[in-house]
Short mmCIF file of C-alpha atoms and ligand atoms in Angstrom, two decimals:
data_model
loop_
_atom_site.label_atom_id
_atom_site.label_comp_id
_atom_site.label_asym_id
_atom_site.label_seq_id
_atom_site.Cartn_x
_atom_site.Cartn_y
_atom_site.Cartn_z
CA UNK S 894 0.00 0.00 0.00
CA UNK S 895 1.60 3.42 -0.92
CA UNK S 896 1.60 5.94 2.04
CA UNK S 897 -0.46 9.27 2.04
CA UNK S 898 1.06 12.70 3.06
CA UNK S 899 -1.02 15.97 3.09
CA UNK S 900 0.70 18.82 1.44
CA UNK S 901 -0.88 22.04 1.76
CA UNK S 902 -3.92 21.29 1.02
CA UNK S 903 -3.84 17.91 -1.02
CA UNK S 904 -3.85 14.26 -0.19
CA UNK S 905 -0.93 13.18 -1.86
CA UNK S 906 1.25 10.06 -2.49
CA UNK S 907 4.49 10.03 -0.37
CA UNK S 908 6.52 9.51 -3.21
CA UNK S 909 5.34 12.37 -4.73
CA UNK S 910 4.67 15.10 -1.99
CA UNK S 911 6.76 17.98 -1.91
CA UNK S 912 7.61 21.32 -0.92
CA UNK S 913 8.32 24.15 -3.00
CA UNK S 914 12.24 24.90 -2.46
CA UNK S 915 11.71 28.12 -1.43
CA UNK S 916 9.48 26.87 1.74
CA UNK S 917 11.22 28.67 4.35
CA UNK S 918 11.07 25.00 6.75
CA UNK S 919 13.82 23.85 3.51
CA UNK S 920 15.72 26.93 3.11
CA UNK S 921 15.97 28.02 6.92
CA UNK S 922 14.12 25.66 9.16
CA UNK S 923 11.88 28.39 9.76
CA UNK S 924 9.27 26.00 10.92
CA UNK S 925 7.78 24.05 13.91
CA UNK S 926 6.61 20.55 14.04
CA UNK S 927 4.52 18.03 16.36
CA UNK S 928 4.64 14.35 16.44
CA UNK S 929 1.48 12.09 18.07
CA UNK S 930 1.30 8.89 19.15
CA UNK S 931 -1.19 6.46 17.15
CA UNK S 932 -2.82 3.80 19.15
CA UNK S 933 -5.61 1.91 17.72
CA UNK S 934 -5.91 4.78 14.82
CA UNK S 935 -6.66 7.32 17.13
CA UNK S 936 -3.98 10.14 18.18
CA UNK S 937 -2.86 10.40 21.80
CA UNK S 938 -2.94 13.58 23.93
CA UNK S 939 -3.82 15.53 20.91
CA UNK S 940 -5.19 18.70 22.81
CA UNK S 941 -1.88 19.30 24.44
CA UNK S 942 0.20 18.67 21.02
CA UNK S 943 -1.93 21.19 19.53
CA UNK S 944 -1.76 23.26 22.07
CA UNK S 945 2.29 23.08 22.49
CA UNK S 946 2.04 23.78 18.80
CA UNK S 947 0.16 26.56 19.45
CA UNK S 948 2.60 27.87 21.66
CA UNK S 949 5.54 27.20 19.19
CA UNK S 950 3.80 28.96 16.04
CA UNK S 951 3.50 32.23 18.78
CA UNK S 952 6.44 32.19 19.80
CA UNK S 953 7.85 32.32 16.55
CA UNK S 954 5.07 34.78 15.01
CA UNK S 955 4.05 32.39 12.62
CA UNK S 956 0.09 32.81 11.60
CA UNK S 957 -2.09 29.43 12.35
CA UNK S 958 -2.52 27.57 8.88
CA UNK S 959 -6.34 26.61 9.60
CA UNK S 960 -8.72 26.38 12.31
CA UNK S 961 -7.79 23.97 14.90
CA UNK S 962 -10.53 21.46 13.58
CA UNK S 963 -9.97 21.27 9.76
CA UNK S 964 -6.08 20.50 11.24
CA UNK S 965 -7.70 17.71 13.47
CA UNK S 966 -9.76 16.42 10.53
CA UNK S 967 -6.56 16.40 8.21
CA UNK S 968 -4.63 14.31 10.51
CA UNK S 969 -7.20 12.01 11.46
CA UNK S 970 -7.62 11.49 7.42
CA UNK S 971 -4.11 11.03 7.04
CA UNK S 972 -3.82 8.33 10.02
CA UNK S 973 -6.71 6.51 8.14
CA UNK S 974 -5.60 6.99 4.39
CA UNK S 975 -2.63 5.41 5.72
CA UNK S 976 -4.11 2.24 7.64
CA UNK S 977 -2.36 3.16 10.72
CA UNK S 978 -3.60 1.09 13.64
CA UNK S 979 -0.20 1.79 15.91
CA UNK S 980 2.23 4.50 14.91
CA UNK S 981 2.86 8.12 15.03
CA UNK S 982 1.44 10.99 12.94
CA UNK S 983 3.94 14.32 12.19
CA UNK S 984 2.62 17.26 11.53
CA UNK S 985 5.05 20.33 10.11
CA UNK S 986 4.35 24.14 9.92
CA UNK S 987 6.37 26.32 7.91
CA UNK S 988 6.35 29.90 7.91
CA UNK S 989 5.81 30.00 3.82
CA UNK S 990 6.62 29.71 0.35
CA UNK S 991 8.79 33.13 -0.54
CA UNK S 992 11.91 34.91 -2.09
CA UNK S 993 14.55 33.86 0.00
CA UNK S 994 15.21 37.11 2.87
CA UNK S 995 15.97 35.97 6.21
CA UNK S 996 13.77 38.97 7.55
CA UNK S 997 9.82 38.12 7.52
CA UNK S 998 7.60 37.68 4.45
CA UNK S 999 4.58 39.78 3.58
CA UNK S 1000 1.57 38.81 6.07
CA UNK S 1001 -0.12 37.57 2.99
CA UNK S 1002 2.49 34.60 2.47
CA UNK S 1003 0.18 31.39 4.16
CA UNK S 1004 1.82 29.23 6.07
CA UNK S 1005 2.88 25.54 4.53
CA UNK S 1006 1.48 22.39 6.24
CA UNK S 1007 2.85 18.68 5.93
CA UNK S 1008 1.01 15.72 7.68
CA UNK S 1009 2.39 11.97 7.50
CA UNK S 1010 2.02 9.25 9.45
CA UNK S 1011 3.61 5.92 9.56
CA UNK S 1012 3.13 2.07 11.59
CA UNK S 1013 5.25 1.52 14.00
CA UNK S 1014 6.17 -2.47 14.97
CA UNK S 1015 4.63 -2.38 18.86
CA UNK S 1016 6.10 -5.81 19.74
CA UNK S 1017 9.45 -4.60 18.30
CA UNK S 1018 9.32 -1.32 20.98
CA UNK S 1019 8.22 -3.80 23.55
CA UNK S 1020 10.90 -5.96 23.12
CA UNK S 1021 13.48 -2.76 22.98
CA UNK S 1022 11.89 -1.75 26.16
CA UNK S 1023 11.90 -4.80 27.60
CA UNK S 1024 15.64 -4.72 27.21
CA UNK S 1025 15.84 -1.39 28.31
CA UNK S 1026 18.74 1.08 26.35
CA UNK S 1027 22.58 2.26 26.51
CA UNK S 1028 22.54 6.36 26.44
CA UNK S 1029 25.71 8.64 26.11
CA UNK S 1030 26.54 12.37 27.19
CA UNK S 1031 27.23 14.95 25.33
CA UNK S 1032 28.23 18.77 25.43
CA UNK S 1033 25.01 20.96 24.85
CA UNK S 1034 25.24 22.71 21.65
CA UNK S 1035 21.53 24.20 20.69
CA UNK S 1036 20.01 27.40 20.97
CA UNK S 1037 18.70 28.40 24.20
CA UNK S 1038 15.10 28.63 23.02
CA UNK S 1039 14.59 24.75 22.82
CA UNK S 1040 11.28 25.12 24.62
CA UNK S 1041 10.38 25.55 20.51
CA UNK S 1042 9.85 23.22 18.78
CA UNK S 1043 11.07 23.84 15.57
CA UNK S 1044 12.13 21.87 13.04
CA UNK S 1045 16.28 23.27 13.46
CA UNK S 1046 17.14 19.67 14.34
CA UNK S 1047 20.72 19.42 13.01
CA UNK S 1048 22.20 19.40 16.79
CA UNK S 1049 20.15 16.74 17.56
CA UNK S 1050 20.73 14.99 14.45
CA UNK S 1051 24.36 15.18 15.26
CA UNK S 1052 24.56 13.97 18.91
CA UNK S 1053 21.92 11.11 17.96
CA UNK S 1054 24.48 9.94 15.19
CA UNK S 1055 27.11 10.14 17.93
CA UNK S 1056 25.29 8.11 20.10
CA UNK S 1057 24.60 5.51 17.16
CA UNK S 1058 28.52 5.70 16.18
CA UNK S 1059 29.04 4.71 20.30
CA UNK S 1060 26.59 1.94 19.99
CA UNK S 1061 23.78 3.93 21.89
CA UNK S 1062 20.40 4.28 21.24
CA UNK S 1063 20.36 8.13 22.81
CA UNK S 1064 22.73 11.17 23.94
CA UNK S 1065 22.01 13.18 26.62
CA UNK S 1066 22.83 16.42 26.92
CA UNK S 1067 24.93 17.82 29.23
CA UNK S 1068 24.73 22.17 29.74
CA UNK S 1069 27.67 24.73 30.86
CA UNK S 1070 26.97 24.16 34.26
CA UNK S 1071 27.33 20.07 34.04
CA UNK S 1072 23.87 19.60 34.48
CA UNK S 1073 21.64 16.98 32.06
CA UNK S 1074 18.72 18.67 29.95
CA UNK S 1075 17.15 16.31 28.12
CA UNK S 1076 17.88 13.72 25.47
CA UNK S 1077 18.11 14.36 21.57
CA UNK S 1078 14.64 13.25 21.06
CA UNK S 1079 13.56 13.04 24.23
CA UNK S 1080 13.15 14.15 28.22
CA UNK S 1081 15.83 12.36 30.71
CA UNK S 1082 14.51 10.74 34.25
CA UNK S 1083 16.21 9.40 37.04
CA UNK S 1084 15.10 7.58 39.65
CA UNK S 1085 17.15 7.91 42.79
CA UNK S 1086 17.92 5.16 44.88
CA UNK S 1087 15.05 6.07 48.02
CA UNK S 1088 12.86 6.29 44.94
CA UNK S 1089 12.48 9.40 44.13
CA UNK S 1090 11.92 10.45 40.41
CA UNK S 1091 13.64 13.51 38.97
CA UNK S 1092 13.65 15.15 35.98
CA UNK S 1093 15.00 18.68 35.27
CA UNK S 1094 12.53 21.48 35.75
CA UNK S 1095 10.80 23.10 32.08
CA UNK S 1096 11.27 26.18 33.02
CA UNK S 1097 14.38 26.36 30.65
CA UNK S 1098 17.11 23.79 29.27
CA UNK S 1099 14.08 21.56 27.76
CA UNK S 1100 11.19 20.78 25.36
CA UNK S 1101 7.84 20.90 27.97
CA UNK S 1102 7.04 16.99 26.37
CA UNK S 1103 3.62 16.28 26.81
CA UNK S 1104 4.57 12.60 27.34
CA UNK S 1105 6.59 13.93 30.25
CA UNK S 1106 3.35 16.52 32.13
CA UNK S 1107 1.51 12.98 31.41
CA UNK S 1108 3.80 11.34 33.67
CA UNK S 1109 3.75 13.56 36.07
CA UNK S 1110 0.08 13.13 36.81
CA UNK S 1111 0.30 9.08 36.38
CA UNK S 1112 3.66 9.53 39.53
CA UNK S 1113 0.93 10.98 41.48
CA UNK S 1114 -1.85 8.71 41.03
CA UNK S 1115 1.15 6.16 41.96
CA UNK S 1116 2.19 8.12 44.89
CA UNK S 1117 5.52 7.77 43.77
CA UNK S 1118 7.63 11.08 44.79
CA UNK S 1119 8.52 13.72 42.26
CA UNK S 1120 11.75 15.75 42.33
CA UNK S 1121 11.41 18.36 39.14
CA UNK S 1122 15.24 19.60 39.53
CA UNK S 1123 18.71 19.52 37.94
CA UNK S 1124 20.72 16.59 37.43
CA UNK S 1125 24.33 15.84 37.04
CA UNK S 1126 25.79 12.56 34.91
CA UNK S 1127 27.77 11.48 38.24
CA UNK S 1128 24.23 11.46 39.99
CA UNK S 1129 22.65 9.33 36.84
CA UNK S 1130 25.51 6.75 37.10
CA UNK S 1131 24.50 6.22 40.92
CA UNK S 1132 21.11 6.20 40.56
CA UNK S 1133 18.20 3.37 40.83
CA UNK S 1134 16.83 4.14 37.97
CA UNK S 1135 17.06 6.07 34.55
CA UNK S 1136 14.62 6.28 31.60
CA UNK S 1137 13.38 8.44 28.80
CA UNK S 1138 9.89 9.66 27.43
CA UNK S 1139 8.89 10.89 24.54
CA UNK S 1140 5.95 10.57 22.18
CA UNK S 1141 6.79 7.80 19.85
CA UNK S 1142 8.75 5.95 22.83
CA UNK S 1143 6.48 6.86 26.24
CA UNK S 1144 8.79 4.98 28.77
CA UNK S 1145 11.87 3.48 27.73
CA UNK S 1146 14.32 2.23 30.05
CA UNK S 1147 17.91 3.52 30.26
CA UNK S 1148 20.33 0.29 31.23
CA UNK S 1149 23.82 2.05 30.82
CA UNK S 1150 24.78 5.71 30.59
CA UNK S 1151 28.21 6.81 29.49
CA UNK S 1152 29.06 2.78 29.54
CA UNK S 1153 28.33 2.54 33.29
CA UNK S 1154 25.36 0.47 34.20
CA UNK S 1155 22.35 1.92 35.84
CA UNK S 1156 21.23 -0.34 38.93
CA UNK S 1157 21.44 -3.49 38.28
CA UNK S 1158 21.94 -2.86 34.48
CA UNK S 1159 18.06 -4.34 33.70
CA UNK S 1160 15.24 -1.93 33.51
CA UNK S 1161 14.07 -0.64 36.41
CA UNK S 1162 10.63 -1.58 37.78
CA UNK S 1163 9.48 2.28 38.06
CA UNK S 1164 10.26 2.90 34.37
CA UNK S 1165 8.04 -0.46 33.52
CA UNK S 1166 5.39 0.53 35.88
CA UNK S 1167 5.62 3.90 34.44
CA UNK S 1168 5.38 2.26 30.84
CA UNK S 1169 2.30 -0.02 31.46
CA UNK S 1170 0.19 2.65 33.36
CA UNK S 1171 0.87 5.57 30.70
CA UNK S 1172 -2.21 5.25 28.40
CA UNK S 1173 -4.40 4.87 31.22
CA UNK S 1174 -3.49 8.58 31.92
CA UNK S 1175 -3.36 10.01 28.22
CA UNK S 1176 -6.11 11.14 26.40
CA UNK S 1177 -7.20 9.08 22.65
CA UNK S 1178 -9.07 11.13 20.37
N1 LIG F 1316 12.77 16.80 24.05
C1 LIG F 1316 13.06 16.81 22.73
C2 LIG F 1316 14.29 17.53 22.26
C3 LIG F 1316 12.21 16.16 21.82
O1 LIG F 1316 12.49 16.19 20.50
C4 LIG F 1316 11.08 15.48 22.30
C5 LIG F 1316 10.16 14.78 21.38
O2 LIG F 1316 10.34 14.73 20.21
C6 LIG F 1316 10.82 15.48 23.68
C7 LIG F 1316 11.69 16.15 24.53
C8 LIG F 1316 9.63 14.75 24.25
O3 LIG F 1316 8.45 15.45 23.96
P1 LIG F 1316 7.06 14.68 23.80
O4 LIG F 1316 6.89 13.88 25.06
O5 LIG F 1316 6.05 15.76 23.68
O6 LIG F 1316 7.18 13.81 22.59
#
């Protein structure tokens, strides 16, 4: 079955959707994106995505592309054009098609929209989680507006390739001050060895993931303690407990960071419990 991508307006085969070259996501990543997890064809936590994408096309005085429920309808077409019982949908919002000028376009330039979706393999992430994964650190390099969103990935592209190059599945970030932010994809936990579960604070350093405010609500239906606060490596390499979250992962397991294993160098059972009780918490629309 060929996949489906929306391109400004059209239903489209993958193969042949495409942006105009002067899009200003191609030519400057002038451009924000969100990515939602599928399950059983219907997209999770949607109202906070859209509103986090909200907040992204604000911040970076980019106009909204179409009322909040045509974009809803698109994406929900997409996810079903495409068959997509279990996967994630990405949705990308450029400022425009126009001469290329760094300053802004005329107000009359419309914003370009891109929806895809693809399948993920469920028992494949299961059995990664089950395993749990090796992360590295690595200097922070990215602007300090990362609460954005945008599609300027190339930092991350390059510490995730480092990672892969070190036989990791994820790089952490590590800022001036030797504390962890977050992950190249993703938001960093530790759990500490009286249990407690930290994660750095979003009040700067970090993407606000929705997967992460999630969790936050499921530790306190578990009455498991929360410590929103910095973290060093050393402290990561001592603790209980590490995992990541993200949309397209939720809870995966951290076994080794740095190639110094975490615990007992299995998953920890806070991460799994975290894992199982996630979807309970989100919201499927
Ligand atoms: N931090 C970064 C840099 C990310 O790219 C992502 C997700 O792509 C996250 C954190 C996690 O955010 P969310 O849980 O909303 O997927």
């Amino acid at each position: 079955m060929s996949r489906i991508a929306y391109v400004n307006g059209q239903y489209v085969n993958l193969r042949d959707a495409a942006v105009n070259v002067e899009d200003r996501g191609y030519q400057f990543a002038d451009g924000i994106y969100e990515v939602c997890e599928i399950i059983g064809g219907k997209m999770v936590d949607f109202p906070r995505h859209i509103a986090r994408m909200q907040r992204s096309l604000r911040e970076l005085r980019i106009a909204e592309a179409m009322p909040l429920t045509s974009l809803k309808v698109v994406m929900q077409e997409v996810i079903r054009r495409n068959r997509i019982n279990y996967g994630i949908v990405y949705l990308q919002i450029s400022r425009g098609v126009a001469h290329r000028d760094h300053g802004f376009p005329s107000p009359d330039v419309k914003p370009s929209v891109v929806v895809t979706a693809k399948s993920l393999n469920f028992a494949k992430n299961q059995a990664t989680a089950a395993k749990g994964v090796k992360v590295i650190t690595t200097a922070e390099n990215r602007w300090p507006r990362v609460d954005i969103k945008t599609v300027g990935l190339l930092p991350n592209v390059l510490a995730r390739q480092e990672a892969r190059d070190k036989g990791a599945y994820e790089a952490w970030y590590v800022d001036a001050d030797g504390f962890v932010t977050e992950g190249a994809s993703c938001n960093a936990w530790i759990v500490t060895k009286d249990g407690k579960v930290v994660t750095r604070t979003a009040v700067s350093g970090i993407l606000a993931g929705i997967t992460r405010a999630v969790l936050i609500e499921v530790l306190a239906s578990m009455q498991l303690k929360l410590e929103e606060r910095n973290f060093t490596p050393a402290e990561a390499y001592d603790a209980a407990e590490a995992f990541v979250s993200s949309a397209s992962q939720i809870v995966m397991p951290v076994i080794n960071i740095d190639g110094k294993p975490i615990g007992d160098g299995k998953p920890g059972g806070i991460a799994t419990r975290l894992r199982q009780e996630f979807h309970k918490f989100a919201a499927i629309s």
